[in-house]
Structures are given as structure tokens and as C-alpha cells.
Amino acid sequence: VQASAGDVTITGSVLTDNHAEAVNGGTRGGALEVTNGRLTITDSVISDNSVSGTSTVSGGAIAIGSGAATIHCSMISGNRGSGGRALGGALFLGSGVLEITESTFYDNAASGTSDSEGGAIRHASGTLTIAGTTLTENRARAGGAIFSDVGPATVVNSTISGNTATGSGGGGIYSYYSGLTVVNSTITGNAAVNNIGGGVYWYNADYYNVEITIENSIIAGNAADIAANDFTFGYGAPIVRNSLIGDNEGTGLAEAQSGDSNGNFIGSSAGSGVMDPLLGPLAFNGGPTQTHALLAGSLAIDAGDNTRAVDSGGAALTADQRGAPFARIVNTTVDMGAFERAPLPVTVLLVDNSI
């Protein structure tokens, strides 16, 4: 599907095994390319689509040039972008506005002979918001799950787990000149092969006078072959509040095994040890997406700041990543990360055995 204007609405549909290819010049969107319009995808599966070419290719499944787009409660999986330079194994966002909610990006990949950026999502100069979403087992040379270039990116109530950067860093997220905000999210189990920033690599942000802000979040249990297992940055200084950072190498943050003045718990591989957030495996713990449950004894439990548990518009979060009825705040204080530990909601089941 290619649309240069107008609205494109996809509901309860499956787009699979589509392919776009260009021999001379670039190409975009293995299944969908939308420019100067509005794209809405709801309750759909976008899988096993691909784009390829000899130069730059963008969006193995979806390419959004400009306009506005929303993806809600959908599965985006198994898509591929391959070319001289591949931007976004599943999705490419140009100058538009994209909001992704309650969705899963799984096993997408970008591979290029010269470079590849964003195994799931390659975000250029538009505005990207991700909420209630899981990105897992995606891979690219830079930004295993997300490569964010210039435009602002916000990740709220979401899980980024098990993604791989195969050469240029940022196993979970590679933020180039982009402002990045991470709220009540869990970034764990990602890897940077032969580079740095296993969880997050925030590159040269000071050039554009933007910030990285991490609040009520967990960034721990990631791995990097060279340095900075969990996250690192090039210029400027990260703003980190009420968060658990497994290893402070490359972060500029002081070790704080018992908590610092900003409410952070920070481990150190060069000090008293890396901090274990005590997470369960990625699993369906309720709701439409997989999450990492907080295990008993985790320092992340009741350690957040309620005033910082807000969405991209500043409204208070009422549920954790799983959605209702899983409340975002239990025992009066929000947990760090995407999952709120609480007893399972009780469902009353009435059985009539009078017959």
C-alpha cells in the first residue's frame, strides 16, 4: 500500500509476506508507505515483510514520511530491511508524529553492507512516543530495538528486552542527536556486540542542546563487549531520578547501593558490585504484552516517585504496562520499571451446581 495523502486505516487485519525492492536508488516500506497523511493501525499483525535495495532502504514493513500515525494493540514481527544502508527493520519514521501503544515489536532486523540502524524502529526528525509496548529480539548494527536521530523520543510504561546491536552500540536504544525521555520502563537483557552501551547509547546530544531523562525506570542486566553495560553518553549529562541502574560504568553516576539523593539505586562493576533488580523472565504476566515481573525483595518495589509517573502529556499513569486492572501505584508508592508488583486482581467466579 502506498499513499501520498489522505487517511489510511487498518483494523483487525494481517499484512504479511510483502516485499519492495529497488536496484537503483532507495526504497521505503515493504508493506506500507504513507506520506502527508494519517495512518492508523489497530488490532493487526504486520509480519514477515521486507524491503531491499543496493543503496538506502527504509522500513522493512512500514515507512512514514510525514503526517501522523498511530499503532495500537498490534504485533509487528519478523520484518526485514536490507540494503547498502538499512534504516528500520520494521518501521521508519521521517518527519511525522508517531504514537505506538500496547503493541509488540518482535524479531525484526535491519542489515546493510555499509550500516544498519534500528532493528525495530528507525526514528529520524519526527516525534516518537512509545507506551505500554514491548520491543524484544530485534537487531541492527546500531540501536538493536530503536535508533533515534534528531527528533524527540519518549518511552513510557514499556519494556525493551533482549535486543542486539551488532557493531555500533546501543543494544536497546541508540539516541544520536535526539532528546530521549524514559519513564517507568524496563530496559534489560540487551547487548552491544563489539561496542558500548548495552542498554542505551546516548551519543552526541549536547550538540543540539537536548537531554536524556530517565525516571522511575530500570536499566540493568544489559551487556556490552567493550564498556558501559547499561548506558553511556557522549556529551552533556543524563538526568536520572528514582531509577535502578545496574552498572554505573560510562554513566557519570556515583555508585549508590543504598540509594542516592535523587532516589536512585546504582551498582558498580568496579565497586561493590553490579546491582540485580530481581526481575522475572519476559513473560505474559497479564495484559496484551510481555513484561518482566518484579520479584520479591527487589529494590525497585515502592521506590519510584509518584509525581514522575506520568505519560508523555504529563497526565498521571493509572495502570502499569499491562493496562487495567493492573494499577500503576500500589501500596501508596509507584514501583520502578514497567511492572507494578501487587497481588493478582481477584475475579469472582460463581458456579451454579443446583442442576
Coordinates of C-alpha atoms in Angstrom, one line a residue:
V1 CA 0.0 0.0 0.0
Q2 CA 1.3 3.4 -1.0
A3 CA -0.5 6.6 0.0
S4 CA 0.8 10.2 -0.6
A5 CA -2.1 12.0 1.1
G6 CA -5.3 11.2 2.9
D7 CA -6.1 8.7 5.6
V8 CA -5.1 5.0 5.7
T9 CA -6.9 2.9 8.4
I10 CA -6.0 -0.7 9.0
T11 CA -8.1 -2.6 11.6
G12 CA -8.2 -6.3 12.5
S13 CA -6.0 -7.1 9.5
V14 CA -2.9 -9.2 8.6
L15 CA -0.2 -7.7 6.3
T16 CA 2.4 -10.4 5.6
D17 CA 5.0 -11.5 3.1
N18 CA 5.0 -8.3 1.1
H19 CA 8.2 -7.0 -0.4
A20 CA 9.6 -3.9 -2.0
E21 CA 12.8 -3.8 -3.9
A22 CA 14.9 -1.1 -5.8
V23 CA 18.0 -1.7 -7.8
N24 CA 19.0 1.9 -8.4
G25 CA 18.2 4.4 -5.6
G26 CA 16.4 3.8 -2.3
T27 CA 13.1 2.3 -1.5
R28 CA 10.7 2.5 1.5
G29 CA 8.1 0.3 3.2
G30 CA 7.9 -3.4 2.4
A31 CA 4.1 -3.3 3.1
L32 CA 3.1 0.3 3.7
E33 CA 4.4 3.7 2.7
V34 CA 2.5 6.7 3.9
T35 CA 3.4 10.4 3.2
N36 CA 1.5 13.5 4.2
G37 CA -1.5 11.6 5.6
R38 CA -2.7 9.9 8.6
L39 CA -2.0 6.2 9.2
T40 CA -3.9 4.2 11.9
I41 CA -3.2 0.6 12.6
T42 CA -5.3 -1.2 15.3
D43 CA -5.5 -4.8 16.4
S44 CA -3.5 -6.0 13.4
V45 CA -0.5 -8.2 12.6
I46 CA 2.3 -6.8 10.4
S47 CA 4.7 -9.7 9.8
D48 CA 7.4 -11.1 7.5
N49 CA 7.5 -8.1 5.2
S50 CA 10.8 -6.9 3.7
V51 CA 12.5 -4.1 1.8
S52 CA 15.8 -4.4 -0.1
G53 CA 18.0 -2.5 -2.5
T54 CA 21.5 -1.6 -3.4
S55 CA 21.6 1.8 -1.6
T56 CA 19.5 3.2 1.3
V57 CA 16.3 1.3 2.2
S58 CA 13.8 2.4 4.9
G59 CA 11.2 0.5 6.8
G60 CA 11.0 -3.3 6.3
A61 CA 7.3 -3.2 6.8
I62 CA 6.2 0.5 7.3
A63 CA 7.6 3.8 6.1
I64 CA 6.1 7.0 7.4
G65 CA 7.4 10.1 5.6
S66 CA 5.3 12.8 7.3
G67 CA 1.9 13.4 8.8
A68 CA 0.6 11.5 11.8
A69 CA 0.4 7.8 12.7
T70 CA -0.8 5.6 15.5
I71 CA -0.2 1.9 16.0
H72 CA -2.3 0.3 18.8
C73 CA -2.6 -3.2 20.1
S74 CA -0.7 -4.8 17.2
M75 CA 2.0 -7.3 16.6
I76 CA 4.9 -6.2 14.3
S77 CA 7.2 -9.1 13.8
G78 CA 9.7 -10.9 11.5
N79 CA 10.2 -7.9 9.2
R80 CA 13.5 -7.2 7.4
G81 CA 15.3 -4.3 5.9
S82 CA 18.4 -5.0 3.9
G83 CA 20.5 -2.8 1.6
G84 CA 23.6 -0.7 1.3
R85 CA 22.2 1.2 4.4
A86 CA 19.2 -0.2 6.1
L87 CA 17.0 2.1 8.3
G88 CA 14.4 0.4 10.4
G89 CA 13.9 -3.4 10.2
A90 CA 10.2 -2.9 10.8
L91 CA 9.5 0.8 10.7
F92 CA 10.9 4.1 9.5
L93 CA 9.6 7.4 10.8
G94 CA 10.7 10.5 8.9
S95 CA 9.3 13.9 9.9
G96 CA 5.9 12.8 11.1
V97 CA 4.4 12.1 14.5
L98 CA 4.1 8.5 15.6
E99 CA 2.4 7.1 18.8
I100 CA 2.8 3.4 19.5
T101 CA 0.6 1.9 22.3
E102 CA 0.0 -1.6 23.7
S103 CA 1.9 -3.3 20.9
T104 CA 4.8 -5.7 20.4
F105 CA 7.8 -5.4 18.1
Y106 CA 9.4 -8.8 17.9
D107 CA 12.3 -10.4 15.8
N108 CA 12.7 -7.5 13.3
A109 CA 16.1 -6.8 11.8
A110 CA 18.0 -4.3 9.7
S111 CA 21.1 -5.3 7.9
G112 CA 23.2 -3.3 5.5
T113 CA 26.5 -3.6 3.7
S114 CA 27.6 -0.2 5.0
D115 CA 25.4 0.3 8.0
S116 CA 22.0 -0.5 9.6
E117 CA 20.1 1.5 12.2
G118 CA 17.1 0.4 14.3
G119 CA 16.3 -3.2 14.3
A120 CA 12.7 -2.4 15.0
I121 CA 12.3 1.4 14.6
R122 CA 14.5 4.0 12.9
H123 CA 13.3 7.5 14.0
A124 CA 14.6 10.5 12.1
S125 CA 13.3 14.0 12.8
G126 CA 9.7 13.3 13.8
T127 CA 8.2 12.9 17.2
L128 CA 8.1 9.3 18.6
T129 CA 6.1 8.2 21.6
I130 CA 6.1 4.6 22.8
A131 CA 3.7 3.5 25.6
G132 CA 2.6 0.1 27.0
T133 CA 4.8 -1.6 24.4
T134 CA 7.4 -4.4 24.3
L135 CA 10.3 -4.5 21.9
T136 CA 12.2 -7.8 22.0
E137 CA 14.7 -9.8 20.0
N138 CA 15.2 -7.1 17.4
R139 CA 18.7 -6.4 15.9
A140 CA 20.7 -4.0 13.8
R141 CA 24.3 -2.7 13.7
A142 CA 23.3 0.4 15.8
G143 CA 20.2 0.5 18.0
G144 CA 19.1 -3.1 18.3
A145 CA 15.5 -2.0 19.0
I146 CA 15.4 1.8 18.4
F147 CA 17.7 4.2 16.6
S148 CA 16.6 7.8 17.3
D149 CA 18.3 10.5 15.3
V150 CA 17.2 14.1 15.8
G151 CA 13.5 14.3 16.8
P152 CA 12.4 13.8 20.4
A153 CA 11.6 10.2 21.6
T154 CA 9.6 9.2 24.7
V155 CA 9.3 5.7 26.2
V156 CA 6.7 5.2 28.9
N157 CA 5.5 2.1 30.7
S158 CA 7.3 -0.1 28.2
T159 CA 9.8 -2.9 28.1
I160 CA 12.9 -3.1 25.9
S161 CA 14.5 -6.6 26.4
G162 CA 16.7 -9.0 24.6
N163 CA 17.7 -6.8 21.6
T164 CA 21.1 -6.7 20.0
A165 CA 23.3 -4.1 18.4
T166 CA 25.7 -6.0 16.2
G167 CA 28.5 -3.4 15.9
S168 CA 27.9 0.2 16.6
G169 CA 26.4 0.2 20.1
G170 CA 23.0 0.8 21.8
G171 CA 21.7 -2.7 22.2
G172 CA 18.3 -1.4 23.3
I173 CA 18.3 2.3 22.2
Y174 CA 20.8 4.3 20.2
S175 CA 20.0 8.0 20.6
Y176 CA 22.1 10.2 18.3
Y177 CA 21.2 13.9 18.4
S178 CA 17.8 13.1 19.9
G179 CA 16.3 14.2 23.2
L180 CA 15.2 11.0 25.0
T181 CA 12.8 10.6 27.9
V182 CA 12.3 7.2 29.6
V183 CA 9.6 6.9 32.3
N184 CA 8.6 3.8 34.3
S185 CA 10.2 1.5 31.8
T186 CA 12.4 -1.6 32.0
I187 CA 15.5 -1.9 29.8
T188 CA 17.2 -5.2 30.4
G189 CA 18.9 -8.2 28.7
N190 CA 20.1 -6.1 25.6
A191 CA 23.5 -6.5 24.2
A192 CA 26.1 -4.3 22.3
V193 CA 28.4 -6.6 20.3
N194 CA 32.0 -5.2 19.9
N195 CA 30.9 -1.8 21.2
I196 CA 29.5 0.2 24.1
G197 CA 26.1 0.9 25.6
G198 CA 24.4 -2.5 26.1
G199 CA 21.1 -0.9 27.2
V200 CA 21.2 2.7 25.9
Y201 CA 23.9 4.7 24.0
W202 CA 23.2 8.4 24.0
Y203 CA 25.7 9.8 21.5
N204 CA 26.3 13.5 20.9
A205 CA 23.2 15.1 22.4
D206 CA 24.9 18.2 23.7
Y207 CA 25.4 19.4 20.1
Y208 CA 21.7 20.1 19.8
N209 CA 21.2 21.1 23.5
V210 CA 18.8 18.3 24.3
E211 CA 18.6 16.0 27.3
I212 CA 18.2 12.4 28.3
T213 CA 15.9 12.0 31.2
I214 CA 15.4 8.6 33.0
E215 CA 12.8 8.5 35.7
N216 CA 11.2 5.6 37.7
S217 CA 13.0 3.2 35.4
I218 CA 15.2 0.1 35.5
I219 CA 18.3 -0.1 33.2
A220 CA 20.1 -3.2 34.4
G221 CA 21.3 -6.6 33.3
N222 CA 22.5 -5.5 29.8
A223 CA 25.9 -6.3 28.3
A224 CA 28.5 -4.6 26.2
D225 CA 31.6 -6.1 24.9
I226 CA 33.8 -3.0 25.2
A227 CA 32.4 -0.9 28.0
A228 CA 29.2 0.6 29.6
N229 CA 27.0 -2.4 30.0
D230 CA 23.8 -0.5 30.9
F231 CA 24.1 3.0 29.4
T232 CA 26.5 5.7 28.4
F233 CA 26.7 9.1 26.7
G234 CA 29.0 11.3 24.6
Y235 CA 28.3 14.8 25.8
G236 CA 26.1 16.6 28.3
A237 CA 24.9 14.8 31.4
P238 CA 22.0 12.5 31.9
I239 CA 19.1 13.4 34.3
V240 CA 18.4 10.2 36.3
R241 CA 15.8 10.1 39.1
N242 CA 14.3 7.3 41.1
S243 CA 15.8 4.7 38.9
L244 CA 17.8 1.5 39.3
I245 CA 21.0 1.4 37.2
G246 CA 22.8 -2.0 37.3
D247 CA 26.3 -0.8 36.5
N248 CA 27.4 2.8 36.6
E249 CA 30.3 2.4 34.1
G250 CA 30.0 5.1 31.5
T251 CA 27.1 6.9 33.1
G252 CA 28.9 9.5 35.1
L253 CA 26.8 8.5 38.1
A254 CA 28.3 7.7 41.5
E255 CA 27.7 4.2 43.0
A256 CA 24.8 4.2 45.4
Q257 CA 24.0 0.7 46.7
S258 CA 21.7 2.1 49.4
G259 CA 20.2 5.0 47.3
D260 CA 21.4 8.5 46.4
S261 CA 19.8 11.9 46.9
N262 CA 17.8 11.5 43.7
G263 CA 16.3 8.3 44.8
N264 CA 18.5 6.1 42.6
F265 CA 20.0 2.7 43.3
I266 CA 23.2 2.4 41.3
G267 CA 25.6 -0.5 41.2
S268 CA 29.2 -0.6 40.1
S269 CA 31.2 -3.4 38.5
A270 CA 34.3 -1.6 39.7
G271 CA 33.0 -1.0 43.2
S272 CA 30.7 -3.1 45.5
G273 CA 29.1 -4.9 42.6
V274 CA 26.5 -4.7 39.9
M275 CA 23.0 -4.3 41.1
D276 CA 20.5 -7.0 40.4
P277 CA 16.9 -5.7 40.0
L278 CA 15.5 -9.1 40.6
L279 CA 13.4 -9.5 37.5
G280 CA 11.4 -12.5 36.4
P281 CA 11.8 -13.7 32.8
L282 CA 10.0 -11.9 29.9
A283 CA 6.5 -13.4 30.1
F284 CA 2.8 -12.8 29.8
N285 CA 2.0 -11.6 33.3
G286 CA -1.4 -10.2 32.3
G287 CA -2.3 -7.6 29.6
P288 CA -1.6 -7.6 25.9
T289 CA 2.2 -7.5 26.1
Q290 CA 5.0 -9.4 27.8
T291 CA 6.7 -7.9 30.8
H292 CA 9.4 -8.6 33.4
A293 CA 7.7 -9.1 36.8
L294 CA 9.4 -7.7 39.9
L295 CA 10.4 -10.5 42.2
A296 CA 10.1 -10.3 46.0
G297 CA 12.9 -8.3 47.5
S298 CA 13.6 -6.1 44.5
L299 CA 14.8 -2.7 45.5
A300 CA 12.6 -1.3 42.7
I301 CA 9.4 -2.0 44.6
D302 CA 7.9 1.1 46.1
A303 CA 11.0 3.1 45.2
G304 CA 9.7 5.4 42.5
D305 CA 8.3 8.9 42.7
N306 CA 4.5 9.2 42.2
T307 CA 4.8 12.7 40.7
R308 CA 7.1 11.4 37.9
A309 CA 4.8 8.5 36.9
V310 CA 3.2 10.4 34.0
D311 CA 2.6 9.9 30.3
S312 CA 4.1 12.0 27.5
G313 CA 1.4 14.6 28.0
G314 CA 2.0 14.9 31.8
A315 CA -1.1 13.0 32.9
A316 CA -0.7 10.6 35.8
L317 CA -0.3 6.9 34.8
T318 CA -3.3 4.9 36.1
A319 CA -2.1 1.4 35.1
D320 CA 1.3 -0.2 34.6
Q321 CA 2.3 -1.6 31.2
R322 CA -0.3 -4.3 31.3
G323 CA -3.2 -1.9 31.5
A324 CA -6.3 -2.1 33.6
P325 CA -6.9 -3.6 36.1
F326 CA -3.2 -3.5 37.0
A327 CA -2.8 -0.3 38.9
R328 CA 0.3 1.9 38.4
I329 CA 0.6 2.7 42.1
V330 CA 0.2 0.1 44.8
N331 CA 1.0 0.5 48.5
T332 CA 0.9 4.3 48.1
T333 CA 4.2 4.4 46.1
V334 CA 4.9 3.6 42.5
D335 CA 7.5 0.9 41.6
M336 CA 10.4 1.5 39.3
G337 CA 10.1 -0.1 35.8
A338 CA 7.2 -1.1 33.6
F339 CA 5.7 -3.6 36.0
E340 CA 3.9 -2.8 39.3
R341 CA 4.2 -5.7 41.9
A342 CA 0.8 -6.4 43.5
P343 CA -1.4 -9.3 44.3
L344 CA -3.3 -10.5 41.3
P345 CA -6.8 -8.9 40.9
V346 CA -9.4 -11.2 42.4
T347 CA -12.1 -12.4 40.0
V348 CA -15.2 -13.8 41.4
L349 CA -16.5 -17.0 39.7
L350 CA -20.0 -18.2 40.5
V351 CA -20.8 -21.8 39.8
D352 CA -24.4 -23.0 39.8
N353 CA -24.4 -26.7 40.7
S354 CA -28.1 -26.9 41.5
I355 CA -28.9 -28.9 38.4

